[in-house]
Coordinates of C-alpha atoms in Angstrom, one line a residue:
X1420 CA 12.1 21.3 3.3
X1421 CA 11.3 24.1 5.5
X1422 CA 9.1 27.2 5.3
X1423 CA 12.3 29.5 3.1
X1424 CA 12.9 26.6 1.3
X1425 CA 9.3 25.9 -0.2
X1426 CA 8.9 29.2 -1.3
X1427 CA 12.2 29.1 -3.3
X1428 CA 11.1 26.1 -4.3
X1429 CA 7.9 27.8 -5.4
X1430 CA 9.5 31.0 -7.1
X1431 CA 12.2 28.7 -8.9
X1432 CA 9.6 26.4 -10.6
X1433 CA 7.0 29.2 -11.4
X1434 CA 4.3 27.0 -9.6
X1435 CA 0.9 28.5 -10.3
X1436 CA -1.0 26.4 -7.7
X1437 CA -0.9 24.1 -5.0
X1438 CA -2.3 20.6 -4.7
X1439 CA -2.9 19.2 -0.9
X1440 CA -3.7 15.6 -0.9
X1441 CA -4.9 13.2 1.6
X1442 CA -6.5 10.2 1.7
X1443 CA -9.5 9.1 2.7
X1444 CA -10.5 5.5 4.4
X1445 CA -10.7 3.6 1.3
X1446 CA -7.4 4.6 0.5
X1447 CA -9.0 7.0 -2.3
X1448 CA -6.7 10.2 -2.4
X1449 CA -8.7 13.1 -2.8
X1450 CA -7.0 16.8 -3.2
X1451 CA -7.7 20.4 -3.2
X1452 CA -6.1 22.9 -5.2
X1453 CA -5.2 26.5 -4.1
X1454 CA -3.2 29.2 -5.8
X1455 CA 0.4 29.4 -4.9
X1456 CA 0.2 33.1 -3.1
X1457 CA -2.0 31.0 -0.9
X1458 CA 1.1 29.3 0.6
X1459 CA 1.5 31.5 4.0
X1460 CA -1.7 30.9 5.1
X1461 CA -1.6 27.3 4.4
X1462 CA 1.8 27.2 6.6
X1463 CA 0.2 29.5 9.1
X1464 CA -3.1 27.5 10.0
X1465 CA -3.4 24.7 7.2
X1466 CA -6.5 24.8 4.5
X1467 CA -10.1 24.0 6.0
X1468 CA -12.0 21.7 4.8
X1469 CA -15.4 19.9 4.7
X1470 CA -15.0 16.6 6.5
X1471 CA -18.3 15.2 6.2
X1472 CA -18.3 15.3 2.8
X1473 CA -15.1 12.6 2.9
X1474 CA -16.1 8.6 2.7
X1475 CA -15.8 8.0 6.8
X1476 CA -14.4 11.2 8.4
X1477 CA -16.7 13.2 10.1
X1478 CA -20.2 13.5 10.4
X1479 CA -21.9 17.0 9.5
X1480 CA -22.0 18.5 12.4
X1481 CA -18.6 18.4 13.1
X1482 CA -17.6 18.7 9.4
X1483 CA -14.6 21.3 9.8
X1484 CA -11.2 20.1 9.7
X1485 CA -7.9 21.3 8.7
X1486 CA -5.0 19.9 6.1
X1487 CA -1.6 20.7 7.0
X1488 CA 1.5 20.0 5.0
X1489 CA 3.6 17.8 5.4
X1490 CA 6.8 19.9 3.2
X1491 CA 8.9 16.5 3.0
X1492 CA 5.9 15.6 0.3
X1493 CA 6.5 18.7 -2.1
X1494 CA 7.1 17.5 -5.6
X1495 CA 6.3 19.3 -9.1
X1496 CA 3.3 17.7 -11.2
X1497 CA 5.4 16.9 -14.5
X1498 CA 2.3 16.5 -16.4
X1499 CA 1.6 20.4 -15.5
X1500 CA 5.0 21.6 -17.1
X1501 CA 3.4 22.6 -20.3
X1502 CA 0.5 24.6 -18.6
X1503 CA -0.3 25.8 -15.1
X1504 CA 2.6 24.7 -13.9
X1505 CA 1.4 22.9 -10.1
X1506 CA 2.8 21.1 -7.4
X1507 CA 1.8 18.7 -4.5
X1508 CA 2.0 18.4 -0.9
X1509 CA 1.0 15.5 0.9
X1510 CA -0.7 16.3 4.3
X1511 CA -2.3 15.6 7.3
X1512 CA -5.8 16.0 8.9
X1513 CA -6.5 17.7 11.8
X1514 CA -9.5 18.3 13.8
X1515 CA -8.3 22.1 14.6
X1516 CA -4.8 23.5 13.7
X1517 CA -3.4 21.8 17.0
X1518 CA -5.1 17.8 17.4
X1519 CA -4.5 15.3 14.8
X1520 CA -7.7 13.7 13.7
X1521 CA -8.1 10.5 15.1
X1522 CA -9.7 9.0 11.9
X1523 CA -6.9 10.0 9.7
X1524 CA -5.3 7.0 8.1
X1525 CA -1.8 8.3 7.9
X1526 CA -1.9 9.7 11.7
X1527 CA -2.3 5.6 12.2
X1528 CA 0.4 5.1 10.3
X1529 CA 2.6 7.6 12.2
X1530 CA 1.5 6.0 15.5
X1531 CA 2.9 2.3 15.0
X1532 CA 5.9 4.2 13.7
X1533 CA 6.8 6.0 16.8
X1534 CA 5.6 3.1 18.4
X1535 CA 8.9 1.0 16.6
X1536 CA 10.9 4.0 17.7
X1537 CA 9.8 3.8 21.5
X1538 CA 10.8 -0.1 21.3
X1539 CA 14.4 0.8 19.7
X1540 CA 14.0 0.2 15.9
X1541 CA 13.6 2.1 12.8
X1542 CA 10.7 0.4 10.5
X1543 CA 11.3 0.3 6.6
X1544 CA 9.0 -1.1 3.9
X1545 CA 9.4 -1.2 -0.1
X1546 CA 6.3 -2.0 -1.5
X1547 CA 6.0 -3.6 -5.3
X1548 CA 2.6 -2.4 -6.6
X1549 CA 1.4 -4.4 -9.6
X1550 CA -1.3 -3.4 -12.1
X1551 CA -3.1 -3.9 -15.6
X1552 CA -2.4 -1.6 -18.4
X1553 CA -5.9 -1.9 -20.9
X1554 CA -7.3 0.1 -23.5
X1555 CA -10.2 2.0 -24.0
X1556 CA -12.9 2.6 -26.9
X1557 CA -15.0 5.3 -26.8
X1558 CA -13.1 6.8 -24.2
X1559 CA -14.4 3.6 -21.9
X1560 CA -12.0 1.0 -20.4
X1561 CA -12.3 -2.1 -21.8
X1562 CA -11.1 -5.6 -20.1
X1563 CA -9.0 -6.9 -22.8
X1564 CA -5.7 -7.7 -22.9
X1565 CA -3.1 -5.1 -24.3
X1566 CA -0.5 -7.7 -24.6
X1567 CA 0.2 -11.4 -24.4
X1568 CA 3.6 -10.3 -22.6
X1569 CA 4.6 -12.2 -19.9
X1570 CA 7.2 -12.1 -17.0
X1571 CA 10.1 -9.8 -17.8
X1572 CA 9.4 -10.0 -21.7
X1573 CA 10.5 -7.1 -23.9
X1574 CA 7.3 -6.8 -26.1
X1575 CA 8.0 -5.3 -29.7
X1576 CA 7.9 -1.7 -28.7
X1577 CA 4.8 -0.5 -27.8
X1578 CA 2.7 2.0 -25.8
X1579 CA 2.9 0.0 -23.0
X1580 CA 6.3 -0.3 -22.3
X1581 CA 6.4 3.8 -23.3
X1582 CA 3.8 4.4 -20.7
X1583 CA 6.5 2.5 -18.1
X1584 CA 9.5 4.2 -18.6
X1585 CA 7.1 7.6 -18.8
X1586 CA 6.0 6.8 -15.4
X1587 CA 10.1 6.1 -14.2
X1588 CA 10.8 9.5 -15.1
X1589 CA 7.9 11.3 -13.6
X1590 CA 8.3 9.6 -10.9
X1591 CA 12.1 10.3 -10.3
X1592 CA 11.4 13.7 -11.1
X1593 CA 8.6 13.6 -8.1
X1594 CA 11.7 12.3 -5.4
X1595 CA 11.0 8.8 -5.9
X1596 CA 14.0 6.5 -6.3
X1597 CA 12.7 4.0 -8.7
X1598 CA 14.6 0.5 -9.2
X1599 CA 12.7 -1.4 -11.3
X1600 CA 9.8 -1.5 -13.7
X1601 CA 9.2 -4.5 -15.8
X1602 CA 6.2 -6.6 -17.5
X1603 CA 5.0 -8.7 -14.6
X1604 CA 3.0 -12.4 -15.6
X1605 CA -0.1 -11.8 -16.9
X1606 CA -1.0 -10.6 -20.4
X1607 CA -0.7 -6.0 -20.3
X1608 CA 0.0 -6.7 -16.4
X1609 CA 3.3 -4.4 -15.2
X1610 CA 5.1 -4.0 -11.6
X1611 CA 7.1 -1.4 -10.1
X1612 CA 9.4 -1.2 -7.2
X1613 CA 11.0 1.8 -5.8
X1614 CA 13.7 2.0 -2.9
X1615 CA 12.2 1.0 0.5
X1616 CA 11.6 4.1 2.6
X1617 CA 10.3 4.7 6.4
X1618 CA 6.8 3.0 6.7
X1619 CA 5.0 6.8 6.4
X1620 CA 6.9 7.7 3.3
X1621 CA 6.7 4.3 1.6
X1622 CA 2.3 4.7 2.2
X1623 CA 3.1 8.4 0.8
X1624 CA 5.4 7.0 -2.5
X1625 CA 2.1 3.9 -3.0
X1626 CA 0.1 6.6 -3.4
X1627 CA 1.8 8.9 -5.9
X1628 CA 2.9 5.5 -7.7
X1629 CA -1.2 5.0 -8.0
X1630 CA -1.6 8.2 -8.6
X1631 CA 1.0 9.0 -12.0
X1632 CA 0.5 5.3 -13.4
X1633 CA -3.1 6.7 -13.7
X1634 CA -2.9 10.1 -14.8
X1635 CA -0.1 8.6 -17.8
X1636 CA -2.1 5.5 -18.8
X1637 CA -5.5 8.6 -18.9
X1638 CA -2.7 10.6 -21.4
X1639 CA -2.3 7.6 -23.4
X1640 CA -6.2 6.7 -24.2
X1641 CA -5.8 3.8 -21.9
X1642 CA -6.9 3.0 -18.3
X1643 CA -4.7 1.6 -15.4
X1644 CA -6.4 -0.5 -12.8
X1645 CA -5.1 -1.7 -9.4
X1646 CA -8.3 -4.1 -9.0
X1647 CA -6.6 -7.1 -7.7
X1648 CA -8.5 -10.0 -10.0
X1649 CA -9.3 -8.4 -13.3
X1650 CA -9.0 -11.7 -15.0
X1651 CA -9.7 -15.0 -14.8
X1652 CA -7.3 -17.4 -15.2
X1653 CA -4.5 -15.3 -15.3
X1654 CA -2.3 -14.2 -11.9
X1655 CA -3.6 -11.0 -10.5
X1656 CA -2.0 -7.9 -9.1
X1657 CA -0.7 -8.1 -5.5
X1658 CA 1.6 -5.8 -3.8
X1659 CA 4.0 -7.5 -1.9
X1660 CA 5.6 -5.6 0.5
X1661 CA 9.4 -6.0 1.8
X1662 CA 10.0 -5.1 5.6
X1663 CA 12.7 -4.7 7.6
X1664 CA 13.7 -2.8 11.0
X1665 CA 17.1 -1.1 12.0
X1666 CA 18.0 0.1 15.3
X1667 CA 18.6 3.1 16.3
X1668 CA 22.1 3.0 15.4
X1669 CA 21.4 1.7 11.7
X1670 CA 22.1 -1.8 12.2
X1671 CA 19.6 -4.3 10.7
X1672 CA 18.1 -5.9 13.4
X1673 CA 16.9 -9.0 11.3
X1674 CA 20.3 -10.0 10.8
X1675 CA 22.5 -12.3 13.5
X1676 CA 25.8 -13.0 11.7
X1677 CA 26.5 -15.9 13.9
X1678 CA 22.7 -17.3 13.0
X1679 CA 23.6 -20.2 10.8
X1680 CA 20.7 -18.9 8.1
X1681 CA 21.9 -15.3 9.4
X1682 CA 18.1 -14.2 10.7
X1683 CA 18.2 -12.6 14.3
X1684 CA 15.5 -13.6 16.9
X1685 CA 14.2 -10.1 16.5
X1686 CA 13.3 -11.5 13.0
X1687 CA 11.7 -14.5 14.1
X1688 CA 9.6 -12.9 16.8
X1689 CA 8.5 -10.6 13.7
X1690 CA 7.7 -13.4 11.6
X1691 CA 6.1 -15.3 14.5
X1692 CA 3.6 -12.2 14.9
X1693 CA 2.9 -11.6 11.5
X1694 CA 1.8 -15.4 11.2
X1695 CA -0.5 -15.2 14.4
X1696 CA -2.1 -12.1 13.4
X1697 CA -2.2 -12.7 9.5
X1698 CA -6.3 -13.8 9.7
X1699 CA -7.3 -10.7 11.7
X1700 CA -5.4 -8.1 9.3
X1701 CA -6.3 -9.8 5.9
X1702 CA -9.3 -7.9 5.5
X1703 CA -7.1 -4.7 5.9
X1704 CA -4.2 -5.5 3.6
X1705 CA -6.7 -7.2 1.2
X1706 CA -10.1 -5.0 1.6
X1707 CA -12.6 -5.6 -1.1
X1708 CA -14.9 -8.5 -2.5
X1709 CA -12.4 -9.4 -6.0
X1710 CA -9.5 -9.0 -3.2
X1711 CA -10.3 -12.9 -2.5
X1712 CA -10.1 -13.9 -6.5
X1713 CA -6.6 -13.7 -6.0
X1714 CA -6.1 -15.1 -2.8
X1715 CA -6.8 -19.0 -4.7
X1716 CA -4.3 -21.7 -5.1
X1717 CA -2.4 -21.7 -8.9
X1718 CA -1.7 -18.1 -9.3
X1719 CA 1.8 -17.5 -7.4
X1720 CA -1.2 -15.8 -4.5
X1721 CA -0.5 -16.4 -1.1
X1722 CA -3.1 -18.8 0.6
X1723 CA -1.2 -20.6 3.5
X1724 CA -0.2 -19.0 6.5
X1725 CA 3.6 -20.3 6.9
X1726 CA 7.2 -19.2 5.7
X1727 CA 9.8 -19.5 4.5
X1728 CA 13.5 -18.7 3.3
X1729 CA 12.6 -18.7 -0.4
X1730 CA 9.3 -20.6 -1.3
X1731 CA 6.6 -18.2 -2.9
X1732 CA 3.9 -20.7 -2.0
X1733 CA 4.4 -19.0 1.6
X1734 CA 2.4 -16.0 2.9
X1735 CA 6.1 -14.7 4.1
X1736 CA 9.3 -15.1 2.6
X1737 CA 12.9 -14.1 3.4
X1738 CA 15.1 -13.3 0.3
X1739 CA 18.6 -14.5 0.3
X1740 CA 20.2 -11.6 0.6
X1741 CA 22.0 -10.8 4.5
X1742 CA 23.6 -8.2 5.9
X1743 CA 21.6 -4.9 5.9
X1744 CA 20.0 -6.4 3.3
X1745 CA 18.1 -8.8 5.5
X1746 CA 14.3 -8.8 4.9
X1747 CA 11.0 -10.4 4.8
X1748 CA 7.9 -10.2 2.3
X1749 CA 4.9 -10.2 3.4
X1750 CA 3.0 -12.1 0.4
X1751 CA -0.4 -10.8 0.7
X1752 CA -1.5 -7.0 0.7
X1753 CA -2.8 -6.4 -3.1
X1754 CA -3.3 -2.7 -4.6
X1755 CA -6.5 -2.4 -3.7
X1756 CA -6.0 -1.6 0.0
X1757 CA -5.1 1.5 2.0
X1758 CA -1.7 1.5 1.7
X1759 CA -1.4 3.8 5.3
X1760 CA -3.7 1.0 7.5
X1761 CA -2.5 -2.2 5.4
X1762 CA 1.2 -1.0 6.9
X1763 CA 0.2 0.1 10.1
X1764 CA -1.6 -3.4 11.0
X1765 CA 1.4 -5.5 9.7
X1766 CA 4.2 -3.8 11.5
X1767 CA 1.8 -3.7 14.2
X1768 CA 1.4 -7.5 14.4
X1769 CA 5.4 -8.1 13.9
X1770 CA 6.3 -5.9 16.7
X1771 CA 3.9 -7.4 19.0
X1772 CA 5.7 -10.9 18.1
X1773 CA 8.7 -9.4 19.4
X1774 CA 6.9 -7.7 22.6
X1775 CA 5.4 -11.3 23.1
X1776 CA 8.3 -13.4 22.0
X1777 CA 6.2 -14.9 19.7
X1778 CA 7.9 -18.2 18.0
X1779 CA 7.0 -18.8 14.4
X1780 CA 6.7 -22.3 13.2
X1781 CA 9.3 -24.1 11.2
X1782 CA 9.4 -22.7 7.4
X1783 CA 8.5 -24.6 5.0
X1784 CA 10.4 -24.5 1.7
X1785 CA 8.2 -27.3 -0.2
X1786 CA 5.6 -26.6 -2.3
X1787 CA 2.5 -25.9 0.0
X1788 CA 0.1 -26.0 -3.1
X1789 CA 1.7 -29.3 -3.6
X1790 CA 0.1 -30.2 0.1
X1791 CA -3.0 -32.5 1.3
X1792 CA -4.7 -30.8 4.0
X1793 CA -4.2 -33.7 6.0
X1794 CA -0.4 -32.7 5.6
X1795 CA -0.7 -28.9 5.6
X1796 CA -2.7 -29.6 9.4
X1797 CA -0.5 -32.5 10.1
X1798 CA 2.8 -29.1 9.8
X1799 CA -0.1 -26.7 11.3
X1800 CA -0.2 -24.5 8.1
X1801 CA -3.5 -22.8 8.0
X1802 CA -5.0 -20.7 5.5
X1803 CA -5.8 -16.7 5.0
X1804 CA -9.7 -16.1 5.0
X1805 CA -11.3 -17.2 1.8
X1806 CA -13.5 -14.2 1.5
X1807 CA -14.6 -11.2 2.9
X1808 CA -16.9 -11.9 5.1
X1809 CA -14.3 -14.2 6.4
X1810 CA -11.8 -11.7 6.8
X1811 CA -14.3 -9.4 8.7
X1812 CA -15.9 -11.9 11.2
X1813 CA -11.7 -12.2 12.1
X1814 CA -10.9 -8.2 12.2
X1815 CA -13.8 -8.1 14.5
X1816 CA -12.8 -10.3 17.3
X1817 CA -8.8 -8.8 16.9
X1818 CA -7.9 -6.4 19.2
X1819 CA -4.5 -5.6 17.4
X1820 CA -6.8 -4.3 14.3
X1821 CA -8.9 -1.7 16.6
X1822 CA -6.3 -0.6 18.6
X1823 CA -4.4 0.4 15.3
X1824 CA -7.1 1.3 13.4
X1825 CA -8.7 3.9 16.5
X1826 CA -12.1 3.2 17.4
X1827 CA -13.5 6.0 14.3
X1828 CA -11.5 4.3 11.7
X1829 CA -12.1 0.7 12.9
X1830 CA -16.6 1.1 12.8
X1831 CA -16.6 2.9 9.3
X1832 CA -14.2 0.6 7.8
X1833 CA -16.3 -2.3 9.4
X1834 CA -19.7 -0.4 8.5
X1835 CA -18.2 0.6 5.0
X1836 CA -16.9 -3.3 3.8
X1837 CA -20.3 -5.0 5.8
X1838 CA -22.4 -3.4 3.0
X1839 CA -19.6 -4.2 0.3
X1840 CA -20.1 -7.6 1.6
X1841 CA -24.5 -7.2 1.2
X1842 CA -24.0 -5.7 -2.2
X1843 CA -22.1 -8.3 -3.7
X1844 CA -24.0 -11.2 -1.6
X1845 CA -27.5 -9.8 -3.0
X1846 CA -25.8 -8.9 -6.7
X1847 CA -27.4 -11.4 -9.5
X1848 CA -24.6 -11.2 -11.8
X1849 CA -24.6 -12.6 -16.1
X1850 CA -22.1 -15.3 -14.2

């Protein structure tokens, strides 16, 4: 969409105002709202905006900065129809109209992109974001079950299964080609999956996902939570996220048709990456204290670092499907991560497997849960950090992760889960 086009797009949907979204480093997205006669100076010079006042931008004497739209983003706010009618724009932060701000997390995102351009390929990812549906009392969320659904049930109808094909249609009507929605394992726990897009765009479509699953389940008297281990003793919500690169002539450049499994080298230097780096980037695709509830054995959670061509007891797995079809899915990210840096780190540590030639180790197709550790060393399958702190003391001594990161978003995000970490280690909980 260009300049003409957005303010058709404006006078044909009688949009009153204008909502610019970012996000900040916790992968919070935050908006402002300006009236829709606003629009030429926001495609002039972009909105300023206090940056101090954002969780890790800038510090307040350097607190101006600038949004600037990004017009592939516009969408109409269904909810808005039947009152100030309003629209969004995703965009970017700037430090002044010209310089991308360093500390942005989708400017990160847009670097390992062009990146996988420079080196020939075209990145894709399709993320599958899970999440709890629960209700509320009092107008307070309450962590009980909704349900006692479980994978791909059809419940007697309820508002559950309303509030999902609600959130299909707003989301279609927002650009987003949804292909699934369905009940996921747990009790009043749901999934969907829309059509994998350019790694940018697919960060862009987590967040609106996040974003309308909220504002219905808010609607409906209920509250939607992305918190990866809500429950105990049931799976929790992860966000497994499909990947795949293309040249630059839109072949799949995972797949070898004379390969006798049909994966290319390119594929298997990916893989190999992924699997060196997966320690250093776990505390990026899995960010927060309960992020390590659901990284246990017994809940279909990734814990070992291996693959495979089908076994969901591996961190990575390759579907069957071939042809431009051919895929991995990286196991581990849950919803509670910054969708922009979780994606930037882990196409970052695949295409250095291919700048490196990195080999994978054989996959593994029998059960690794299954395993003795005495076997699981014996096949060298190691294991994803077991908490936190863990996963920081690794990020720390990576490279990859600061380099992708930038040196701004790499010491808040350190500074910013280091006192998660001291919280939580100096909470006395009931437990």
């Amino acid at each position: 969409m260009d300049r003409e086009k957005l303010l058709e797009f404006i006078d044909k949907n009688r949009v009153r105002f204008l909502r610019l979204q970012f996000t900040d480093i916790n992968g919070t997205m935050k908006n402002v709202e300006i009236p829709s006669d606003e629009v030429e100076g926001l495609l002039d010079s972009g909105i300023m905006f206090d940056g101090s006042s954002v969780q890790g931008f800038a510090r307040i004497h350097e607190s101006d900065m600038y949004l600037k739209p990004d017009l592939r983003t516009v969408a109409m706010l269904p909810w808005t129809f039947d009152g100030h009618r309003s629209a969004r724009i995703i965009c970017d932060v700037y430090e002044d109209p010209s310089t991308p701000f360093d500390g942005d997390p989708r400017y990160r995102l847009k670097l390992i992109q062009e990146k996988a351009r420079s080196m020939g390929f075209i990145p894709y990812a399709g993320p599958e974001v899970e999440f709890f549906i629960l209700p509320r009392k009092e107008g307070k969320p309450v962590f009980e079950f909704l349900d006692s659904g479980s994978y791909f049930d059809l419940l007697p109808v309820d508002i559950a299964e309303h509030i999902r094909t609600e959130v299909s249609v707003y989301l279609e009507e927002m650009g987003l080609d949804v292909e699934t929605t369905h009940h996921e394992v747990a009790p009043s726990q749901h999934e969907v999956d829309f059509r994998y897009a350019e790694p940018v765009i697919a960060a862009d479509n987590v967040q609106t996902v996040k974003l309308v699953i909220k504002t219905l389940a808010i609607r409906n008297n209920l509250f939607a939570t992305f918190m990866p281990k809500p429950f105990f003793g049931v799976n929790g919500s992860g966000m497994h996220v499909h990947m795949s690169l293309f040249t630059l002539d839109g072949r799949n450049a995972f797949y070898d048709p004379d390969a006798p499994d049909g994966i290319s080298q390119t594929m298997r230097y990916f893989i190999g990456g992924l699997i060196a780096h997966a320690r250093e980037i776990t505390a990026i695709t899995n960010p927060t204290v309960n992020s390590y509830k659901r990284l246990v054995p017994g809940y279909e959670a990734p814990v070992n670092i291996a693959w495979s061509k089908g076994n969901r007891t591996a961190l990575i797995r390759v579907p069957k499907a071939r042809g431009n079809a051919t895929r991995l899915e990286y196991r581990a990210p849950d919803p509670s991560c910054n969708p922009y840096l979780a994606l930037a780190v882990m196409f970052a540590a695949g295409l250095d497997g291919i700048e490196k030639r990195i080999e994978p180790p054989l996959p593994v197709e029998e059960n690794i849960y299954k395993m003795s550790d005495a076997e699981k060393q014996k096949r060298g399958i190691s294991r994803l950090p077991a908490n936190l702190k863990e996963a920081l003391t690794e990020a720390e001594k990576s490279e990859l992760v600061k380099s992708v990161l930038g040196e701004h978003i790499f010491e808040k995000f350190m500074a910013l889960k280091e006192r998660e970490w001291w919280e939580y280690s100096t909470h006395i909980s009931e437990w």
